[in-house]
Each structure stands twice: as structure tokens, then as C-alpha cells.
Amino acid sequence: MLDENNILFVQDIQKNCNEPVWESSSLYHLLNKGSGYGYILKNLNKYIGYILLRTLADEEEILSLGVLKLNRRQGVASKLFYEFEKNVIRKNVQRIFLEVKVSNYSAIYFYEFLGLKKIKVLKDYYKTDEGCEDGLLLSKVYF
């Protein structure tokens, strides 16, 4: 389980993934006051992947998922997702959802493989160096 003792490891993985790195204070707040939680996976004494989540009434939001580049395509992200999904089913969560850049084809394919469906395009959802990029809302309904 992810806790404040793992925050620096999450940030290291985010850097390795070339993703925006969450501030330590934001991660701490999410985990301690913001209805957030997550999982972090270790292999051979090294943290290799994480998933950050937030509970919203009868829904769960995937906020971020990252795996070290060296450890991709080895089932790490699937393992993290399935651990999360066990919790979703145990808690009778109605639906999970997330947003992803429309250009992130590998992530979209991965989430569709896990059973998430495209719901809608979120116009100009992400700010980029070139301006804005559309996002895609994905969801999976359970009960």
C-alpha cells in the first residue's frame, strides 16, 4: 500500500516516465486528507510501479499510473490495476474512471484491454508546451 513514506519513490517513477511530477505536498495531502490511496510495487528491493487513486462516493478515479521504462511490458501495470480492482469489487464501487491524453495510444490500448470504455473527448483538457491537447474520459462500470 502506498503511504507518505513512498512519496519520493512515486516521484522518481514519474520522472523516469517523463510525466509531470506531483509535488510532495500534493501527494501527502491526497494520501492523508484527500480521500486518496494507492499501491506501489517493488521488485528486488526497487520500486518499479505505482497507481494513485481517489475515492469519490461510489466511484473511484485513477489519477496516475506509472511503471519504470525498464520494467514495462512485464505485467507490472496490470498487476497494480488488478490489485486496485479487487478493492473496487470488495467495496461495491459502481464505476471507475480516468482521463488520458488522446495521443497516449499505448495507455488507451492498455485501459481498453482491461475493460474500460471510451466515454467522451474532453476538449483542450491538457495544457502542453504547444498549447492544449484533448483528453479522453474512460470508464468501467461494475454494479
PDB file of C-alpha atoms in Angstrom:
ATOM      1  CA  MET A   1       0.000   0.000   0.000  1.00  0.00           C
ATOM      2  CA  LEU A   2       1.209   3.467  -0.831  1.00  0.00           C
ATOM      3  CA  ASP A   3       1.821   5.863   2.068  1.00  0.00           C
ATOM      4  CA  GLU A   4       3.761   9.043   2.794  1.00  0.00           C
ATOM      5  CA  ASN A   5       6.957   7.001   3.187  1.00  0.00           C
ATOM      6  CA  ASN A   6       6.802   6.102  -0.531  1.00  0.00           C
ATOM      7  CA  ILE A   7       6.230   9.607  -1.930  1.00  0.00           C
ATOM      8  CA  LEU A   8       9.809  10.087  -3.133  1.00  0.00           C
ATOM      9  CA  PHE A   9       9.700   6.737  -4.940  1.00  0.00           C
ATOM     10  CA  VAL A  10       6.496   7.736  -6.744  1.00  0.00           C
ATOM     11  CA  GLN A  11       8.180  10.970  -7.828  1.00  0.00           C
ATOM     12  CA  ASP A  12      11.229   9.034  -9.078  1.00  0.00           C
ATOM     13  CA  ILE A  13       8.993   6.790 -11.189  1.00  0.00           C
ATOM     14  CA  GLN A  14       7.118   9.826 -12.540  1.00  0.00           C
ATOM     15  CA  LYS A  15      10.442  11.398 -13.585  1.00  0.00           C
ATOM     16  CA  ASN A  16      11.520   8.155 -15.254  1.00  0.00           C
ATOM     17  CA  CYS A  17       8.216   8.075 -17.175  1.00  0.00           C
ATOM     18  CA  ASN A  18       8.671  11.690 -18.352  1.00  0.00           C
ATOM     19  CA  GLU A  19       5.352  12.510 -16.690  1.00  0.00           C
ATOM     20  CA  PRO A  20       4.548  15.593 -14.635  1.00  0.00           C
ATOM     21  CA  VAL A  21       5.934  15.045 -11.150  1.00  0.00           C
ATOM     22  CA  TRP A  22       3.459  15.638  -8.347  1.00  0.00           C
ATOM     23  CA  GLU A  23       4.628  17.917  -5.557  1.00  0.00           C
ATOM     24  CA  SER A  24       5.381  16.108  -2.292  1.00  0.00           C
ATOM     25  CA  SER A  25       2.802  18.272  -0.522  1.00  0.00           C
ATOM     26  CA  SER A  26       0.117  17.311  -3.066  1.00  0.00           C
ATOM     27  CA  LEU A  27       0.857  13.609  -2.672  1.00  0.00           C
ATOM     28  CA  TYR A  28       0.897  13.906   1.102  1.00  0.00           C
ATOM     29  CA  HIS A  29      -2.447  15.762   1.086  1.00  0.00           C
ATOM     30  CA  LEU A  30      -4.024  13.235  -1.290  1.00  0.00           C
ATOM     31  CA  LEU A  31      -2.978  10.298   0.872  1.00  0.00           C
ATOM     32  CA  ASN A  32      -3.816  11.848   4.243  1.00  0.00           C
ATOM     33  CA  LYS A  33      -6.693  14.263   3.660  1.00  0.00           C
ATOM     34  CA  GLY A  34      -7.879  13.962   0.083  1.00  0.00           C
ATOM     35  CA  SER A  35      -9.594  10.534   0.039  1.00  0.00           C
ATOM     36  CA  GLY A  36      -6.687   9.202  -1.962  1.00  0.00           C
ATOM     37  CA  TYR A  37      -4.746   5.992  -1.764  1.00  0.00           C
ATOM     38  CA  GLY A  38      -2.605   3.852  -3.964  1.00  0.00           C
ATOM     39  CA  TYR A  39      -0.368   0.882  -4.461  1.00  0.00           C
ATOM     40  CA  ILE A  40       3.340   0.713  -5.125  1.00  0.00           C
ATOM     41  CA  LEU A  41       5.133  -2.356  -6.438  1.00  0.00           C
ATOM     42  CA  LYS A  42       8.649  -3.390  -5.511  1.00  0.00           C
ATOM     43  CA  ASN A  43      10.872  -5.895  -7.280  1.00  0.00           C
ATOM     44  CA  LEU A  44      14.328  -6.868  -5.993  1.00  0.00           C
ATOM     45  CA  ASN A  45      14.263  -4.049  -3.410  1.00  0.00           C
ATOM     46  CA  LYS A  46      13.469  -1.410  -6.044  1.00  0.00           C
ATOM     47  CA  TYR A  47      10.149   0.354  -6.552  1.00  0.00           C
ATOM     48  CA  ILE A  48       9.113  -0.177 -10.162  1.00  0.00           C
ATOM     49  CA  GLY A  49       5.499   0.972 -10.449  1.00  0.00           C
ATOM     50  CA  TYR A  50       2.645   2.746  -8.716  1.00  0.00           C
ATOM     51  CA  ILE A  51      -1.026   3.620  -9.088  1.00  0.00           C
ATOM     52  CA  LEU A  52      -2.634   6.667  -7.437  1.00  0.00           C
ATOM     53  CA  LEU A  53      -6.372   6.625  -6.810  1.00  0.00           C
ATOM     54  CA  ARG A  54      -9.146   8.697  -5.283  1.00  0.00           C
ATOM     55  CA  THR A  55     -12.488   7.654  -3.828  1.00  0.00           C
ATOM     56  CA  LEU A  56     -15.469   9.781  -4.853  1.00  0.00           C
ATOM     57  CA  ALA A  57     -18.696   8.491  -3.241  1.00  0.00           C
ATOM     58  CA  ASP A  58     -19.463   5.264  -5.164  1.00  0.00           C
ATOM     59  CA  GLU A  59     -16.788   5.866  -7.800  1.00  0.00           C
ATOM     60  CA  GLU A  60     -13.026   5.534  -7.934  1.00  0.00           C
ATOM     61  CA  GLU A  61     -10.738   7.670 -10.064  1.00  0.00           C
ATOM     62  CA  ILE A  62      -7.368   6.556 -11.366  1.00  0.00           C
ATOM     63  CA  LEU A  63      -5.260   9.686 -11.021  1.00  0.00           C
ATOM     64  CA  SER A  64      -1.920   8.357 -12.192  1.00  0.00           C
ATOM     65  CA  LEU A  65      -0.247   5.074 -13.060  1.00  0.00           C
ATOM     66  CA  GLY A  66       3.424   4.696 -13.839  1.00  0.00           C
ATOM     67  CA  VAL A  67       5.973   1.949 -14.419  1.00  0.00           C
ATOM     68  CA  LEU A  68       9.715   2.412 -14.820  1.00  0.00           C
ATOM     69  CA  LYS A  69      10.667   2.255 -18.508  1.00  0.00           C
ATOM     70  CA  LEU A  70      12.948  -0.712 -17.854  1.00  0.00           C
ATOM     71  CA  ASN A  71      10.052  -2.688 -16.330  1.00  0.00           C
ATOM     72  CA  ARG A  72       7.357  -2.046 -18.919  1.00  0.00           C
ATOM     73  CA  ARG A  73       5.635  -4.827 -20.863  1.00  0.00           C
ATOM     74  CA  GLN A  74       6.183  -7.218 -17.934  1.00  0.00           C
ATOM     75  CA  GLY A  75       2.683  -7.105 -16.420  1.00  0.00           C
ATOM     76  CA  VAL A  76       3.539  -4.539 -13.734  1.00  0.00           C
ATOM     77  CA  ALA A  77       0.755  -2.091 -14.639  1.00  0.00           C
ATOM     78  CA  SER A  78      -1.748  -4.957 -14.949  1.00  0.00           C
ATOM     79  CA  LYS A  79      -0.750  -6.259 -11.526  1.00  0.00           C
ATOM     80  CA  LEU A  80      -1.265  -2.810  -9.998  1.00  0.00           C
ATOM     81  CA  PHE A  81      -4.626  -2.414 -11.752  1.00  0.00           C
ATOM     82  CA  TYR A  82      -5.874  -5.848 -10.681  1.00  0.00           C
ATOM     83  CA  GLU A  83      -4.899  -5.135  -7.062  1.00  0.00           C
ATOM     84  CA  PHE A  84      -6.918  -1.928  -7.281  1.00  0.00           C
ATOM     85  CA  GLU A  85      -9.799  -3.740  -8.967  1.00  0.00           C
ATOM     86  CA  LYS A  86     -10.014  -6.296  -6.128  1.00  0.00           C
ATOM     87  CA  ASN A  87     -10.603  -3.359  -3.782  1.00  0.00           C
ATOM     88  CA  VAL A  88     -13.219  -1.901  -6.158  1.00  0.00           C
ATOM     89  CA  ILE A  89     -15.193  -5.148  -6.160  1.00  0.00           C
ATOM     90  CA  ARG A  90     -14.843  -5.632  -2.395  1.00  0.00           C
ATOM     91  CA  LYS A  91     -16.198  -2.102  -1.750  1.00  0.00           C
ATOM     92  CA  ASN A  92     -19.051  -2.462  -4.296  1.00  0.00           C
ATOM     93  CA  VAL A  93     -17.822   0.558  -6.246  1.00  0.00           C
ATOM     94  CA  GLN A  94     -20.198   1.425  -9.073  1.00  0.00           C
ATOM     95  CA  ARG A  95     -17.685   2.763 -11.566  1.00  0.00           C
ATOM     96  CA  ILE A  96     -14.059   3.638 -12.125  1.00  0.00           C
ATOM     97  CA  PHE A  97     -12.870   6.349 -14.462  1.00  0.00           C
ATOM     98  CA  LEU A  98      -9.789   8.202 -15.643  1.00  0.00           C
ATOM     99  CA  GLU A  99      -8.635  10.784 -18.120  1.00  0.00           C
ATOM    100  CA  VAL A 100      -5.823  10.220 -20.621  1.00  0.00           C
ATOM    101  CA  LYS A 101      -4.291  12.251 -23.443  1.00  0.00           C
ATOM    102  CA  VAL A 102      -5.762  11.296 -26.826  1.00  0.00           C
ATOM    103  CA  SER A 103      -2.203  10.910 -28.127  1.00  0.00           C
ATOM    104  CA  ASN A 104      -1.290   8.319 -25.458  1.00  0.00           C
ATOM    105  CA  TYR A 105      -2.208   5.342 -27.634  1.00  0.00           C
ATOM    106  CA  SER A 106      -0.417   2.739 -25.529  1.00  0.00           C
ATOM    107  CA  ALA A 107      -2.279   3.809 -22.372  1.00  0.00           C
ATOM    108  CA  ILE A 108      -5.621   3.870 -24.193  1.00  0.00           C
ATOM    109  CA  TYR A 109      -4.990   0.386 -25.579  1.00  0.00           C
ATOM    110  CA  PHE A 110      -3.959  -0.866 -22.118  1.00  0.00           C
ATOM    111  CA  TYR A 111      -7.077   0.521 -20.423  1.00  0.00           C
ATOM    112  CA  GLU A 112      -9.365  -0.818 -23.148  1.00  0.00           C
ATOM    113  CA  PHE A 113      -7.709  -4.230 -22.725  1.00  0.00           C
ATOM    114  CA  LEU A 114      -8.668  -4.005 -19.023  1.00  0.00           C
ATOM    115  CA  GLY A 115     -12.296  -3.355 -19.944  1.00  0.00           C
ATOM    116  CA  LEU A 116     -12.559   0.413 -19.773  1.00  0.00           C
ATOM    117  CA  LYS A 117     -14.673   2.083 -22.453  1.00  0.00           C
ATOM    118  CA  LYS A 118     -14.275   5.453 -24.128  1.00  0.00           C
ATOM    119  CA  ILE A 119     -16.946   7.819 -22.818  1.00  0.00           C
ATOM    120  CA  LYS A 120     -16.148  11.173 -24.393  1.00  0.00           C
ATOM    121  CA  VAL A 121     -13.460  13.505 -25.669  1.00  0.00           C
ATOM    122  CA  LEU A 122     -12.502  16.293 -23.276  1.00  0.00           C
ATOM    123  CA  LYS A 123     -11.687  19.271 -25.484  1.00  0.00           C
ATOM    124  CA  ASP A 124      -8.401  21.052 -24.660  1.00  0.00           C
ATOM    125  CA  TYR A 125      -8.169  19.156 -21.362  1.00  0.00           C
ATOM    126  CA  TYR A 126      -4.370  19.019 -21.066  1.00  0.00           C
ATOM    127  CA  LYS A 127      -2.044  22.002 -21.235  1.00  0.00           C
ATOM    128  CA  THR A 128       1.064  21.339 -23.328  1.00  0.00           C
ATOM    129  CA  ASP A 129       4.092  23.346 -24.436  1.00  0.00           C
ATOM    130  CA  GLU A 130       2.340  23.801 -27.777  1.00  0.00           C
ATOM    131  CA  GLY A 131      -0.986  24.906 -26.232  1.00  0.00           C
ATOM    132  CA  CYS A 132      -3.625  22.314 -25.380  1.00  0.00           C
ATOM    133  CA  GLU A 133      -4.390  18.693 -26.116  1.00  0.00           C
ATOM    134  CA  ASP A 134      -7.679  16.852 -25.935  1.00  0.00           C
ATOM    135  CA  GLY A 135      -8.228  14.271 -23.246  1.00  0.00           C
ATOM    136  CA  LEU A 136     -10.289  11.118 -23.326  1.00  0.00           C
ATOM    137  CA  LEU A 137     -12.578  10.021 -20.499  1.00  0.00           C
ATOM    138  CA  LEU A 138     -12.580   6.258 -19.976  1.00  0.00           C
ATOM    139  CA  SER A 139     -14.792   4.315 -17.593  1.00  0.00           C
ATOM    140  CA  LYS A 140     -15.670   0.814 -16.413  1.00  0.00           C
ATOM    141  CA  VAL A 141     -18.981   0.021 -14.703  1.00  0.00           C
ATOM    142  CA  TYR A 142     -19.157  -2.756 -12.118  1.00  0.00           C
ATOM    143  CA  PHE A 143     -22.536  -2.828 -10.331  1.00  0.00           C
TER     144      PHE A 143
END
